[in-house]
Each structure stands twice: as C-alpha cells, then as structure tokens.
XYZ file of C-alpha atoms in Angstrom:
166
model
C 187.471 32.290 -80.123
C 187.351 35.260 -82.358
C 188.634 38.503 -81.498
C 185.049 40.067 -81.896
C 185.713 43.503 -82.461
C 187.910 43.547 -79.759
C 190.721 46.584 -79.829
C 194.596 46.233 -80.018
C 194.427 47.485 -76.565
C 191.450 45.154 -75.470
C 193.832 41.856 -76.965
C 196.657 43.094 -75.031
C 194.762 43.573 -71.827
C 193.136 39.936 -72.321
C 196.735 38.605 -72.937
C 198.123 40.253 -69.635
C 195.049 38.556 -67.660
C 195.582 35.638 -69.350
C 199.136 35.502 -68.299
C 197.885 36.627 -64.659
C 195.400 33.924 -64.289
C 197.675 30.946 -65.461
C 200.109 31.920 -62.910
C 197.708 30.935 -60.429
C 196.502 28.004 -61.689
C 200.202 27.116 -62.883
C 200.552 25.696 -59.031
C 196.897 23.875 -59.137
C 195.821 21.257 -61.032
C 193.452 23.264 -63.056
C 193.829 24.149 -66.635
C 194.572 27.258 -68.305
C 192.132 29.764 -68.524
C 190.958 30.117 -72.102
C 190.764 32.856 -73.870
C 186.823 32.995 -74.433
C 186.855 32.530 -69.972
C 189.297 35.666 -70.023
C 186.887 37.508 -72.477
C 184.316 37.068 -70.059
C 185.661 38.507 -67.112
C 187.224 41.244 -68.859
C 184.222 42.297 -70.040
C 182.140 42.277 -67.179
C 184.681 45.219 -65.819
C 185.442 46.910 -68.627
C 188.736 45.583 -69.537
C 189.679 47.411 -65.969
C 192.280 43.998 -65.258
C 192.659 45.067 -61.589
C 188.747 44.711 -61.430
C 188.972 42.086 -63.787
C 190.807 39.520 -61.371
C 189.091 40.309 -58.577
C 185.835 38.940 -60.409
C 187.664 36.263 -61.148
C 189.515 35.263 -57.401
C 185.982 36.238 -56.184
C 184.079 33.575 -58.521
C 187.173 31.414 -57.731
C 186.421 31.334 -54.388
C 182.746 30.934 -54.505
C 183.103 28.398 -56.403
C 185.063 26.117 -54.132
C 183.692 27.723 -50.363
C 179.816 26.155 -51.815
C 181.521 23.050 -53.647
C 180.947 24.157 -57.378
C 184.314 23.339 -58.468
C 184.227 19.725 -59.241
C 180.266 18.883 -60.438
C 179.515 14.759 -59.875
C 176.928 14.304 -62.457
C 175.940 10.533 -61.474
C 174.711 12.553 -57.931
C 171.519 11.643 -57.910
C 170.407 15.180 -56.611
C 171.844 16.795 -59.122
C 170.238 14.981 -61.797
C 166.962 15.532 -59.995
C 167.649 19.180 -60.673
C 168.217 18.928 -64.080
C 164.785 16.914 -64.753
C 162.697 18.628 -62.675
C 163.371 21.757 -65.150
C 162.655 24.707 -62.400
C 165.805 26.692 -63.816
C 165.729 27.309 -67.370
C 167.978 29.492 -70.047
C 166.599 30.012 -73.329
C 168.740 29.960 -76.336
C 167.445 33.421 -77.198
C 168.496 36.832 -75.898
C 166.446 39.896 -75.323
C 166.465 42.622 -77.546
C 169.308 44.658 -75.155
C 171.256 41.190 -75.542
C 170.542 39.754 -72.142
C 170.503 36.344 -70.835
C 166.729 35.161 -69.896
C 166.608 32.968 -67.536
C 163.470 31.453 -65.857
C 163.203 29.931 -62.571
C 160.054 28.411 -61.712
C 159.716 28.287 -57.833
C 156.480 25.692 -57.848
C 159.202 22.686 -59.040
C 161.196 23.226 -55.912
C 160.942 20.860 -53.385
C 163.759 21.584 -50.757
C 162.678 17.772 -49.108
C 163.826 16.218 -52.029
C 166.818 17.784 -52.829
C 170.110 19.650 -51.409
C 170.896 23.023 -51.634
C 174.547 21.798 -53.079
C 172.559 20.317 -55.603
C 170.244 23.032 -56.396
C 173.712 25.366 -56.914
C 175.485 22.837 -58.732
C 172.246 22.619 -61.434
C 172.274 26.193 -61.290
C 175.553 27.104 -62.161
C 176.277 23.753 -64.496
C 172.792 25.419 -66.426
C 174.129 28.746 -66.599
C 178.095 28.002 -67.707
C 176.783 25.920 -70.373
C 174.154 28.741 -71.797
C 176.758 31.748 -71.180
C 179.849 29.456 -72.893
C 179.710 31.803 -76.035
C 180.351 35.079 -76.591
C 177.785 36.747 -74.166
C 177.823 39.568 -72.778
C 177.094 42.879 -74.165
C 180.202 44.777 -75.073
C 179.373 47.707 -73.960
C 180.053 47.266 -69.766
C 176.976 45.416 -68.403
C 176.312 41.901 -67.548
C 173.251 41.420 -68.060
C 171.019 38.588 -67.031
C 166.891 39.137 -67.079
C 165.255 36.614 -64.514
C 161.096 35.473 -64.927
C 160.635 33.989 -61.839
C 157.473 32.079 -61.859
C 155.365 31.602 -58.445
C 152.238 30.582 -58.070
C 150.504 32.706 -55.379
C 146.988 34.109 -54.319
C 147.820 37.399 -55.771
C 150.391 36.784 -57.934
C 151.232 34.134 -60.385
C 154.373 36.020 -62.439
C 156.721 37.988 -61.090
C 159.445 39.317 -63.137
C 162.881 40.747 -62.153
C 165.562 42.183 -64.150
C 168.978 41.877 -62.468
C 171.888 43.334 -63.481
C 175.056 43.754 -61.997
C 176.910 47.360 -62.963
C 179.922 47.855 -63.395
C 181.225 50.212 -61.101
C-alpha cells in the first residue's frame, strides 16, 4: 500500500504498531499484520498507538469470543446470507467519504438462519468493501447505515453511525 499522504511521523508510528502487533501474533499461527490492516487502525485513533492497539486487541477479541476468526464458506448458513442480499455495501462513498451500507431488515428470517451466520456475512461483507484505503484521514470512521423496514408508518429509516474518536 501507498503511503497516502501519510507524515514521517505517521510512517514511524505505523512501523512501531506494526512491530507491536507481530509480536503478538509472532506466538499464534496468524500472519503478520499488513501494513494497509495497521493503516486502518491507526487511523481510526488518530495515530494515538496506545489507542490504536486497544482497537485492535478489542476487535481481536470480538472476533474470536462470536467465532469470526476462521469464516467456513461451504456453511450452508453463511451462504444463505450472502444470497439473500439483506446487508449490502456499495462501491461508492458519500460525499464526506463514508462507507454506505444498507441493511434491509424484510430479508431476515432468524428461522432460517444463525446468528453466527448472520455475523460471519456481516463482517466477511464489510472486510471485503473496507479492504482499501478507507477511512477519512482526518479522525472519524465513518460508516452511514439505510436500514430498510417495511412498517405501517414507516418504510425507510435511515441512521448515520459514527464512532468518534475520543
């Protein structure tokens, strides 16, 4: 990955993180981190590396406490996920550079489906949209939601959620 702009200072904070990271998974069987993962992270907090790693032992551990470290893409339920199309990201961004990402509640079925599966299509869908470059430089995630339900009184709700860096 390209340095994008990035500062001197920015680099060398990515290359301490880097070297942070790996030291953990040095002693797992997981790869390195790359450098576009590090990016990520580092961004979402600022280049702050304290806060930095704590996003990342925090997604870490997510991750493996609801079974979204290892995704088993002949799982039937999972593939039901995918088809059924009720959690979409377009390939476009808004005009503040955000994510959008639709879910539309009237394809889920809970009787037909897990709720491992649901996460797994979830997060599989959104790893795969946010792989490049994504965020916004400038400190916020941002990811805009359109969730979609069909109701008496309403048939579109929209939310905008964004986690701020604190």
């Amino acid at each position: 990955m390209a340095s994008h702009g990035l500062t001197d200072e920015e680099k060398l904070k990515a290359t301490i993180f880097i070297e942070e990271v790996n030291k953990i998974r040095n002693v797992t069987p997981e790869a390195p981190i790359s450098y576009t993962e590090a990016i990520k992270f580092l961004m979402a907090r600022k280049f702050d590396e304290k806060r930095a790693l704590n996003l990342y032992h925090l997604h870490e551990e997510t991750r493996r406490k609801e079974g979204l470290k290892q995704i088993d893409f002949d799982n039937k339920f999972f593939q039901g996920e995918l088809l059924v199309e009720k959690f979409t990201v377009l390939p476009t961004r808004d005009s503040t550079g955000a994510a959008i990402a639709l879910f539309t509640a009237r394809h889920h079925n809970p009787t037909v489906t897990t709720h491992q599966a649901v996460l797994q299509a979830l997060v599989f869908q959104l790893d795969t949209a946010l792989e490049r470059y994504v965020s916004p430089y400038f400190g916020t995630y941002k990811l805009k939601w359109s969730f979609q339900v069909l109701m008496k009184k309403m048939r579109k709700i929209q939310y905008n959620v964004q986690q701020i860096n604190q």
